Coordinates of N, CA and C in Angstrom, one line a residue:
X857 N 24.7 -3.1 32.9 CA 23.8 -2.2 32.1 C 23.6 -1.0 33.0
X858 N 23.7 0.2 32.1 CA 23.8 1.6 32.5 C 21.9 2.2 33.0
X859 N 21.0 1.4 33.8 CA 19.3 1.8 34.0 C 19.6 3.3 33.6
X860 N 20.3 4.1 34.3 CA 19.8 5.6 34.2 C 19.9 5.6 32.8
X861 N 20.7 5.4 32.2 CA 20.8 5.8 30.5 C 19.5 5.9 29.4
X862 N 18.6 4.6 29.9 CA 17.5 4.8 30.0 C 16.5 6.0 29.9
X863 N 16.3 6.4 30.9 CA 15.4 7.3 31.4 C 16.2 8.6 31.1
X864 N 17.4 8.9 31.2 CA 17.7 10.4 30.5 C 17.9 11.1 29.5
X865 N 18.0 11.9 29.4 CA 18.0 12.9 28.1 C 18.2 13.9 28.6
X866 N 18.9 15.1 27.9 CA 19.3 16.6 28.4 C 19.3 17.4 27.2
X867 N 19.4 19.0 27.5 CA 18.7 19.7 27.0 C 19.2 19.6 25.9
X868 N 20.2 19.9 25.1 CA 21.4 19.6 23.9 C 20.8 18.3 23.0
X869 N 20.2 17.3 23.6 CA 19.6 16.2 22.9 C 18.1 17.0 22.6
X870 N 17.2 17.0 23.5 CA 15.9 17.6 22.9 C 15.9 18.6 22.0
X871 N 16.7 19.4 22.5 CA 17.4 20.8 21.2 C 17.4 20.2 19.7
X872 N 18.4 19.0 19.6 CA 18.9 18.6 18.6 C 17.7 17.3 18.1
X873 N 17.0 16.7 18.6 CA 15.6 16.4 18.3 C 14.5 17.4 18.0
X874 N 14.8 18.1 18.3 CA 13.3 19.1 18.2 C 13.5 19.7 16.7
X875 N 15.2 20.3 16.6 CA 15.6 21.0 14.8 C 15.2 19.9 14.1
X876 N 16.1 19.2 14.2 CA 15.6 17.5 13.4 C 14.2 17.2 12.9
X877 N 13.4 17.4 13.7 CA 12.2 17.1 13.8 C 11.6 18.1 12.4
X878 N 11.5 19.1 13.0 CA 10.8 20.6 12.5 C 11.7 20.6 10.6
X879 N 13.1 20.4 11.0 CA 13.5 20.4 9.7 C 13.6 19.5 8.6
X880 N 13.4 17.9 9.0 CA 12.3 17.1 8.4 C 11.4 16.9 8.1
X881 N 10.6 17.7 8.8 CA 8.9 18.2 8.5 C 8.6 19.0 7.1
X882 N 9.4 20.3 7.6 CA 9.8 21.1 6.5 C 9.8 20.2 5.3
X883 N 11.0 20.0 5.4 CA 11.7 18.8 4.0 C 10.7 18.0 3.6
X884 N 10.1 17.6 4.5 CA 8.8 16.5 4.0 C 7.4 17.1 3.2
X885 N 7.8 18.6 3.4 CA 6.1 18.8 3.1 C 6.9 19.6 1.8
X886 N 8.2 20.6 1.3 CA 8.7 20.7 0.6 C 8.8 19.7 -1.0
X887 N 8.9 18.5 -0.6 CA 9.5 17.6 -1.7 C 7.8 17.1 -1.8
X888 N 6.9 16.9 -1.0 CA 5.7 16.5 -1.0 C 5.0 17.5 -1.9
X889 N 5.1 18.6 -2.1 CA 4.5 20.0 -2.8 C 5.3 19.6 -4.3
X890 N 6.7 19.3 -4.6 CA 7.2 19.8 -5.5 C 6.6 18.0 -6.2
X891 N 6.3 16.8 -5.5 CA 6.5 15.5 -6.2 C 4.7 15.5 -6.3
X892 N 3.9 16.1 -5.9 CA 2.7 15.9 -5.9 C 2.1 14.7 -5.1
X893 N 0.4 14.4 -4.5 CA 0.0 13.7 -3.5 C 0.4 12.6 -3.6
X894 N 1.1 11.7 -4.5 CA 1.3 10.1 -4.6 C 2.6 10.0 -4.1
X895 N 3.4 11.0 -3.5 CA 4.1 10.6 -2.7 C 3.7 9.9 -1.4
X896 N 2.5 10.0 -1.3 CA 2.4 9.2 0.3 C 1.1 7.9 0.0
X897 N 0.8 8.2 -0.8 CA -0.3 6.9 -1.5 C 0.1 5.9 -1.4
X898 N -0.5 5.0 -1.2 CA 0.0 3.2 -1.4 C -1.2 2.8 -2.4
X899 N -1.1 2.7 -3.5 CA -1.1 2.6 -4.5 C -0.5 1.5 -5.5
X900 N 0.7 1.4 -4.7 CA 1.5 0.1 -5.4 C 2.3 -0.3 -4.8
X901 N 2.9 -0.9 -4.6 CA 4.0 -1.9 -3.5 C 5.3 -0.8 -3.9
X902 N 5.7 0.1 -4.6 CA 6.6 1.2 -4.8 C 6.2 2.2 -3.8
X903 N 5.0 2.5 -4.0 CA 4.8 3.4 -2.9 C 4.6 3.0 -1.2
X904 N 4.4 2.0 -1.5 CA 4.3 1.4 0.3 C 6.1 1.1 0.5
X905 N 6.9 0.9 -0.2 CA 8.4 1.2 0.0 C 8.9 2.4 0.2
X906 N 8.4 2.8 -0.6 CA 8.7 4.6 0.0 C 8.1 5.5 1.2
X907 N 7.3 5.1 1.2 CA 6.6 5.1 3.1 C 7.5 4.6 4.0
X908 N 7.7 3.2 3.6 CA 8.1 2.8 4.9 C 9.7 3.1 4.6
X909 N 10.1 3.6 4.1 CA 11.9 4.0 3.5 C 11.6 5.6 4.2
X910 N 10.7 6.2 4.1 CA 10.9 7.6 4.9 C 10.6 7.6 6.1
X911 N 10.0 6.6 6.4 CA 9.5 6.6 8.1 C 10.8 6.2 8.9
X912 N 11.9 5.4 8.0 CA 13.2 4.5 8.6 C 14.2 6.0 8.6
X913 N 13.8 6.6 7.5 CA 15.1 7.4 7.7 C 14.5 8.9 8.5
X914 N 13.6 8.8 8.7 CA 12.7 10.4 10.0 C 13.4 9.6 10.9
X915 N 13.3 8.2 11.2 CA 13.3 7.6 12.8 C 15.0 8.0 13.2
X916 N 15.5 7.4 12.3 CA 17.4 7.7 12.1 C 17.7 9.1 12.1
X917 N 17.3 10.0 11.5 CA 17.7 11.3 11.2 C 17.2 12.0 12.8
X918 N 16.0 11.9 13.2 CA 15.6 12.6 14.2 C 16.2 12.0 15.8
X919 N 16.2 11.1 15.6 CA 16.6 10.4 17.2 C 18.0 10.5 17.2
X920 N 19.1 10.4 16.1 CA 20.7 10.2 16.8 C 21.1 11.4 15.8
X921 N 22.3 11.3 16.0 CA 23.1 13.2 15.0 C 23.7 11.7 14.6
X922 N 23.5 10.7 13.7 CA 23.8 10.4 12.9 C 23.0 9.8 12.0
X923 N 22.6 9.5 11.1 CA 22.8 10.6 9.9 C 22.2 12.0 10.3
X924 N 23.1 12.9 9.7 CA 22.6 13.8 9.8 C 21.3 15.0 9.5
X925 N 20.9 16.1 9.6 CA 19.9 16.7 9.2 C 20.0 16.1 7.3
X926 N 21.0 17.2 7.1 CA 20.9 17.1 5.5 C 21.6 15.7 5.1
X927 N 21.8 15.1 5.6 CA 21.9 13.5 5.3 C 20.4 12.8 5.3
X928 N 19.8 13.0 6.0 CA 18.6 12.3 6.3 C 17.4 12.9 5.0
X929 N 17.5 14.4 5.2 CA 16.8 14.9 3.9 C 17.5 14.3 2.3
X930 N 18.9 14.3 2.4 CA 19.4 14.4 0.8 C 18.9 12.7 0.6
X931 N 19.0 11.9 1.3 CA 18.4 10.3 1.2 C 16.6 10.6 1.0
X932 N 16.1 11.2 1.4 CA 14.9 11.7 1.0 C 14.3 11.9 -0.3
X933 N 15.0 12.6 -0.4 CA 14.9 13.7 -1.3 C 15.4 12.5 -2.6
X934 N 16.3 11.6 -2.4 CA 16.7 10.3 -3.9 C 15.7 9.5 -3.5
X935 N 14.5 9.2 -2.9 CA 13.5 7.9 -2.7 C 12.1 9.1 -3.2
X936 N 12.5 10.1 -3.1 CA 11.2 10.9 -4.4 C 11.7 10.9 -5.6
X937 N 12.7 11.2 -5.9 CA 13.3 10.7 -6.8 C 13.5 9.6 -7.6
X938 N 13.5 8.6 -7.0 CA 13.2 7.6 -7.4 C 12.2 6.8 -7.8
X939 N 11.1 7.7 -6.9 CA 9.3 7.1 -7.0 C 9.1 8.1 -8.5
X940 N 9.4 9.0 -8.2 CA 9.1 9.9 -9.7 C 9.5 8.9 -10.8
X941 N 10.5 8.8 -11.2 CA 11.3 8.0 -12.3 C 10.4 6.8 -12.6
X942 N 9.9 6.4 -11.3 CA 9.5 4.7 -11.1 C 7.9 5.3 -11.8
X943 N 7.5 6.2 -11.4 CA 6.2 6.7 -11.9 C 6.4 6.9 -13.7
X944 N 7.0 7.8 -13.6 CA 7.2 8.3 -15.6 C 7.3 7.0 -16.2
X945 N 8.4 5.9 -15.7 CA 8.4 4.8 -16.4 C 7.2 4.2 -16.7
X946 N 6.4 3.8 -15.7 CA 5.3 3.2 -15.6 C 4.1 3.7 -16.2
X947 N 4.4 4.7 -16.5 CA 3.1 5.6 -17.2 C 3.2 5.3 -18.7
X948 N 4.6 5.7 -18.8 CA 5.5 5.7 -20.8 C 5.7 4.3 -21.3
X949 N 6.3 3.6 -20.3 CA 6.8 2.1 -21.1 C 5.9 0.9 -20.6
X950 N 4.8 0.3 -20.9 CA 3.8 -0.3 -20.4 C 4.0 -1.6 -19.9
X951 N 5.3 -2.2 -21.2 CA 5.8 -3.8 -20.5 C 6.5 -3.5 -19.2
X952 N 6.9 -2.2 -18.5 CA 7.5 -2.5 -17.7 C 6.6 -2.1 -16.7
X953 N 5.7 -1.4 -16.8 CA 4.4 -1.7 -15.6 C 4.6 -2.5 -15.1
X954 N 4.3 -3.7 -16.0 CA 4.0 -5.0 -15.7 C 4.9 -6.5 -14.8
X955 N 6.4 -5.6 -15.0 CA 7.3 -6.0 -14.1 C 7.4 -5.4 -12.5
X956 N 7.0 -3.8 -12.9 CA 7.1 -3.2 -11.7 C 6.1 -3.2 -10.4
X957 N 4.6 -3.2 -11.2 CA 3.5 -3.6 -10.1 C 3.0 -4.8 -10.1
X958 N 2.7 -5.8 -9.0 CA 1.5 -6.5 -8.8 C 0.5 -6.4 -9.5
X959 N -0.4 -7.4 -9.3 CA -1.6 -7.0 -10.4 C -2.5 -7.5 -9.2
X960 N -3.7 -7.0 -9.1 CA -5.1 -7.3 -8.5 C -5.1 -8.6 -8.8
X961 N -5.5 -9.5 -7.8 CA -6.3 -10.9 -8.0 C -7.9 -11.2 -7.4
X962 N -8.3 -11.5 -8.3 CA -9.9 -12.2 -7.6 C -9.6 -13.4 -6.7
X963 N -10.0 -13.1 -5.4 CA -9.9 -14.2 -4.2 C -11.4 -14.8 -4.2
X964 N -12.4 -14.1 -4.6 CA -13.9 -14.7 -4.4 C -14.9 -14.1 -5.6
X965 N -15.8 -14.7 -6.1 CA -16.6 -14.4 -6.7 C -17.8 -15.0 -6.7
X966 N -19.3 -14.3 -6.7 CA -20.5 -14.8 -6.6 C -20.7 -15.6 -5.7
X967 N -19.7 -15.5 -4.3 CA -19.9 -17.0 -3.1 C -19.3 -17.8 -3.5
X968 N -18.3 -18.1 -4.1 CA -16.7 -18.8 -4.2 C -15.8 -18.3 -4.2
X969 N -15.1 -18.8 -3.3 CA -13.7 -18.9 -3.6 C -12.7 -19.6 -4.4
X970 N -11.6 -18.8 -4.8 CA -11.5 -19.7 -5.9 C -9.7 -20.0 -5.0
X971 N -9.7 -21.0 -4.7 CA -8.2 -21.6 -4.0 C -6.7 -21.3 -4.3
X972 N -6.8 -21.5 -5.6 CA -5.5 -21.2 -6.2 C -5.0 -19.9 -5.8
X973 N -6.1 -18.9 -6.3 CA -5.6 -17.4 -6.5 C -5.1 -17.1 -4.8
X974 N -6.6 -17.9 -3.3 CA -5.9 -17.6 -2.3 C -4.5 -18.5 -1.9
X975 N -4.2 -19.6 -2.8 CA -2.9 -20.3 -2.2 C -1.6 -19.2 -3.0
X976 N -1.8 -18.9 -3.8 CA -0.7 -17.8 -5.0 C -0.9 -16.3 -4.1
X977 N -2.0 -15.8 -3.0 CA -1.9 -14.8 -2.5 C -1.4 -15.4 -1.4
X978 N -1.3 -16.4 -0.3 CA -0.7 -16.9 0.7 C -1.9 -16.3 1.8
X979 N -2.9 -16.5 1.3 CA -4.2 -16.3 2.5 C -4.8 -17.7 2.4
X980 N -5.5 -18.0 3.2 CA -7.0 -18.8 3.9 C -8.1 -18.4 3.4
X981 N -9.3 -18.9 3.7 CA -10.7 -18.9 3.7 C -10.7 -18.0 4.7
X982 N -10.1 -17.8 5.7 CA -10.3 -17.7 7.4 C -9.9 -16.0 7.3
X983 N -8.8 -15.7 6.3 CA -8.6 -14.3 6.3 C -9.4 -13.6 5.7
X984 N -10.3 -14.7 4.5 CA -11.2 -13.5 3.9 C -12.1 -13.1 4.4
X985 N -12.2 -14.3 5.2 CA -13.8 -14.4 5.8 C -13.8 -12.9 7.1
X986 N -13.0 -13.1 7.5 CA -12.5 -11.9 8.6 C -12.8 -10.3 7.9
X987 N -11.8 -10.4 6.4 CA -12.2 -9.0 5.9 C -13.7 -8.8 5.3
X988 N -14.6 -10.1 5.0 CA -15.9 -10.2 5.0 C -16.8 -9.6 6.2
X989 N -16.4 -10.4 7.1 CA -17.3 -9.8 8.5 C -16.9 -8.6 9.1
X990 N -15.7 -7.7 8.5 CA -15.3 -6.4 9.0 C -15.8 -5.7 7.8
X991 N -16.4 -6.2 6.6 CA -17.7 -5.1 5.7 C -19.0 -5.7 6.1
X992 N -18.9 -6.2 7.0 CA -20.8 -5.9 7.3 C -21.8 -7.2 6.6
X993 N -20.9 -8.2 5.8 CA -21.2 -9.2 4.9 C -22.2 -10.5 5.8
X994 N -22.8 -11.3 5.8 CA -23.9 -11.7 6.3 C -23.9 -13.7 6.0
X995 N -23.8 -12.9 4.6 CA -24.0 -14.4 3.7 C -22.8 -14.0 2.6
X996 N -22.6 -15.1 2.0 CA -21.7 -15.4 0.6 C -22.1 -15.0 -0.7
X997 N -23.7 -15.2 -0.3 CA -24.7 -14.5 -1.5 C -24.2 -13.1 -1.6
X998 N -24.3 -12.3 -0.7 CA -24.1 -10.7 -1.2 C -22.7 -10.8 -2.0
X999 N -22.3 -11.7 -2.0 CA -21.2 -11.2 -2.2 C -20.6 -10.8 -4.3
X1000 N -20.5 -10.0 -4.7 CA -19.9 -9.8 -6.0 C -18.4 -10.2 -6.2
X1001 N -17.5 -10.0 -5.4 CA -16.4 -10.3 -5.6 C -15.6 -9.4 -4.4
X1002 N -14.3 -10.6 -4.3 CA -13.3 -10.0 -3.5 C -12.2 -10.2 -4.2
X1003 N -11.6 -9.1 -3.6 CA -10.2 -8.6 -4.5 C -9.5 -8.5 -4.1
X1004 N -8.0 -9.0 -3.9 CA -6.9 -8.6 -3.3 C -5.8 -7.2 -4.1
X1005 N -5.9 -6.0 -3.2 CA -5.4 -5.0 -4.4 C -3.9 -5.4 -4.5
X1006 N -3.4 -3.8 -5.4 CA -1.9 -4.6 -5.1 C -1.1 -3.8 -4.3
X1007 N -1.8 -3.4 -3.5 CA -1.2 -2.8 -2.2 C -1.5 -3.5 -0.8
X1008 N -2.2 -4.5 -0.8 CA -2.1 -5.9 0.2 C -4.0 -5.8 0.5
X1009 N -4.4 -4.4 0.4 CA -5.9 -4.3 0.8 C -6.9 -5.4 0.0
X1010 N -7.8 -5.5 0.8 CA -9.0 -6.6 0.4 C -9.9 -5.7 -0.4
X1011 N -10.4 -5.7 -1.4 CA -11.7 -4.8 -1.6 C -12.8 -5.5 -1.6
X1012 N -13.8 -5.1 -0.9 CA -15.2 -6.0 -1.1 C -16.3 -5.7 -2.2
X1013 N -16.9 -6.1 -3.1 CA -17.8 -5.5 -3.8 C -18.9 -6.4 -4.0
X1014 N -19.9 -5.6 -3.5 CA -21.5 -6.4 -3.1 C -22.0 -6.5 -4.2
X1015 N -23.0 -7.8 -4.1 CA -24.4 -7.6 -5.6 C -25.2 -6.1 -5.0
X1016 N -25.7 -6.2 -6.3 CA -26.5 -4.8 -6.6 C -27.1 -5.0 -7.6
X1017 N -28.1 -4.6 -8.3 CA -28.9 -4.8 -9.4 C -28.3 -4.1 -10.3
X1018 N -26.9 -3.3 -10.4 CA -26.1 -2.3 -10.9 C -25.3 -3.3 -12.1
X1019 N -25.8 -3.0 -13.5 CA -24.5 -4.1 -14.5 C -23.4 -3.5 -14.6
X1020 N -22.3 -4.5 -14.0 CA -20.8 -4.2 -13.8 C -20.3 -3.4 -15.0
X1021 N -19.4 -2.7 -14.9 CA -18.7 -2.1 -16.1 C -17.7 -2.6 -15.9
X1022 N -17.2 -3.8 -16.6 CA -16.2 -4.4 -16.9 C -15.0 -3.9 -17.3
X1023 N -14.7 -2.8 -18.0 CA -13.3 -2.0 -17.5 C -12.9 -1.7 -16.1
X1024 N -13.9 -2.2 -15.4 CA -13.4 -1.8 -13.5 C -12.9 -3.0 -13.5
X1025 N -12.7 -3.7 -14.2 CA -12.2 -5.0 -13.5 C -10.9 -5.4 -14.9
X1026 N -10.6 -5.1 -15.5 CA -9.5 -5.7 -17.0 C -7.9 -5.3 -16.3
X1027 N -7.9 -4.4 -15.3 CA -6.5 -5.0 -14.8 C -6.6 -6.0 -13.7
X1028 N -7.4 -7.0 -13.4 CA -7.5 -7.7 -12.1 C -7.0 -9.2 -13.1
X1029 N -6.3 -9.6 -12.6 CA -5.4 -11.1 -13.1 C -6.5 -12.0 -12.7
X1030 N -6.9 -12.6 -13.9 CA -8.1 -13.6 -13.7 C -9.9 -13.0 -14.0
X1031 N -9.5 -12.0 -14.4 CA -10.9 -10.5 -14.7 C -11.7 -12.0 -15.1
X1032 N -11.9 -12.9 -16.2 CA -12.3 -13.2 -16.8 C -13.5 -14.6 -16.1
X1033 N -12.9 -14.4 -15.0 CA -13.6 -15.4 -13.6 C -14.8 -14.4 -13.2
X1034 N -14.4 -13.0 -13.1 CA -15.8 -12.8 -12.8 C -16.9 -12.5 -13.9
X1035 N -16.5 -12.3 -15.1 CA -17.6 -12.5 -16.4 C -18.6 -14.3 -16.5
X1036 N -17.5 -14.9 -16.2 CA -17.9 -16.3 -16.7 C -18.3 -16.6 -15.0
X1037 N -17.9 -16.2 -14.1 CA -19.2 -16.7 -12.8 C -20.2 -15.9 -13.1
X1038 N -20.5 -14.6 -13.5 CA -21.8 -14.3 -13.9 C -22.2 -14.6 -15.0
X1039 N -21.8 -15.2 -15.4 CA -22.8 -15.4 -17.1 C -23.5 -16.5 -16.7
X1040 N -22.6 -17.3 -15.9 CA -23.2 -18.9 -15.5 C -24.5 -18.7 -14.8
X1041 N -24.7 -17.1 -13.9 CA -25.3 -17.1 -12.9 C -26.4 -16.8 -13.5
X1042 N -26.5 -15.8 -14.7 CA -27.4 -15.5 -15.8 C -28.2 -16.2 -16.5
X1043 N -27.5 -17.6 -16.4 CA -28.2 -18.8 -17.6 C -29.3 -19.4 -16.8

């Protein structure tokens, strides 16, 4: 094994990292202007693919002269492309939303959990309880419901004296767990 290989680099490489860099940048904030801000959102397991699909091809494009500048952009440039397409679909043909995103699951409601949803999300008690104690949560009482989005985030949503507006909840798979834990809670 070659150690020095390691530790060097010369000027022709930093040269050729530095264009790379600056003209990926470019390219990035270019196609980000022409595709609008949901190119970088995670939002939906589409968009957390396209994150991590442009962060693979910055790392490749910028560090070796293979792939190239305009190799590295034109691969770019087809993964907005393709988020676009994936977007219009999803907007226009609605059964296929439904193939293409995740849907929200209720993990807790009113101080239960409900097992299934966390054995079908492949969490514990032990993980919620963690994103519980990183909002500040106390007791099980405060609790209104937890939600796993469909971008992997937890959302927490506290009681409040506030009556829910139930359209915040009719795309969440299982919505109908949190009407019927509160109605029970109501009687």
């Amino acid at each position: 094994m070659k150690w020095e290989t390691w530790f060097s680099i010369d000027w022709q490489q930093l040269l050729g990292i530095s264009l790379s860099a600056v003209g990926f940048y470019i390219g990035l904030m270019l196609f980000t202007r022409l595709m609008g801000l949901r190119s970088f959102s995670k939002l939906s397991s589409h968009d957390f693919a396209m994150t991590v699909g442009i962060g693979s091809i910055l790392a490749s494009t910028v560090l070796a002269d293979k792939p190239s500048l305009l190799q590295g952009l034109f691969a770019v440039a087809m993964l907005f492309l393709i988020q676009g397409a994936i977007s219009i679909v999803r907007r226009k043909i609605k059964p296929l939303k439904a193939l293409i995103d995740n849907r929200a699951i209720i993990l807790m409601a009113h101080g239960e959990y409900f097992s299934d949803n966390l054995k079908e999300a492949n969490l514990t008690t032990s993980d919620v309880q963690e994103v519980l104690r990183k909002n500040g949560i106390k007791a099980k009482t405060e609790i209104f419901a937890v939600i796993m989005e469909t971008t992997g985030d937890m959302s927490v949503i506290k009681n409040n004296d506030v009556t829910p507006d139930w359209a915040l909840f009719d795309d969440i798979r299982d919505s109908e767990l949190l009407m019927s834990s509160n109605k029970d809670s109501d009687i």
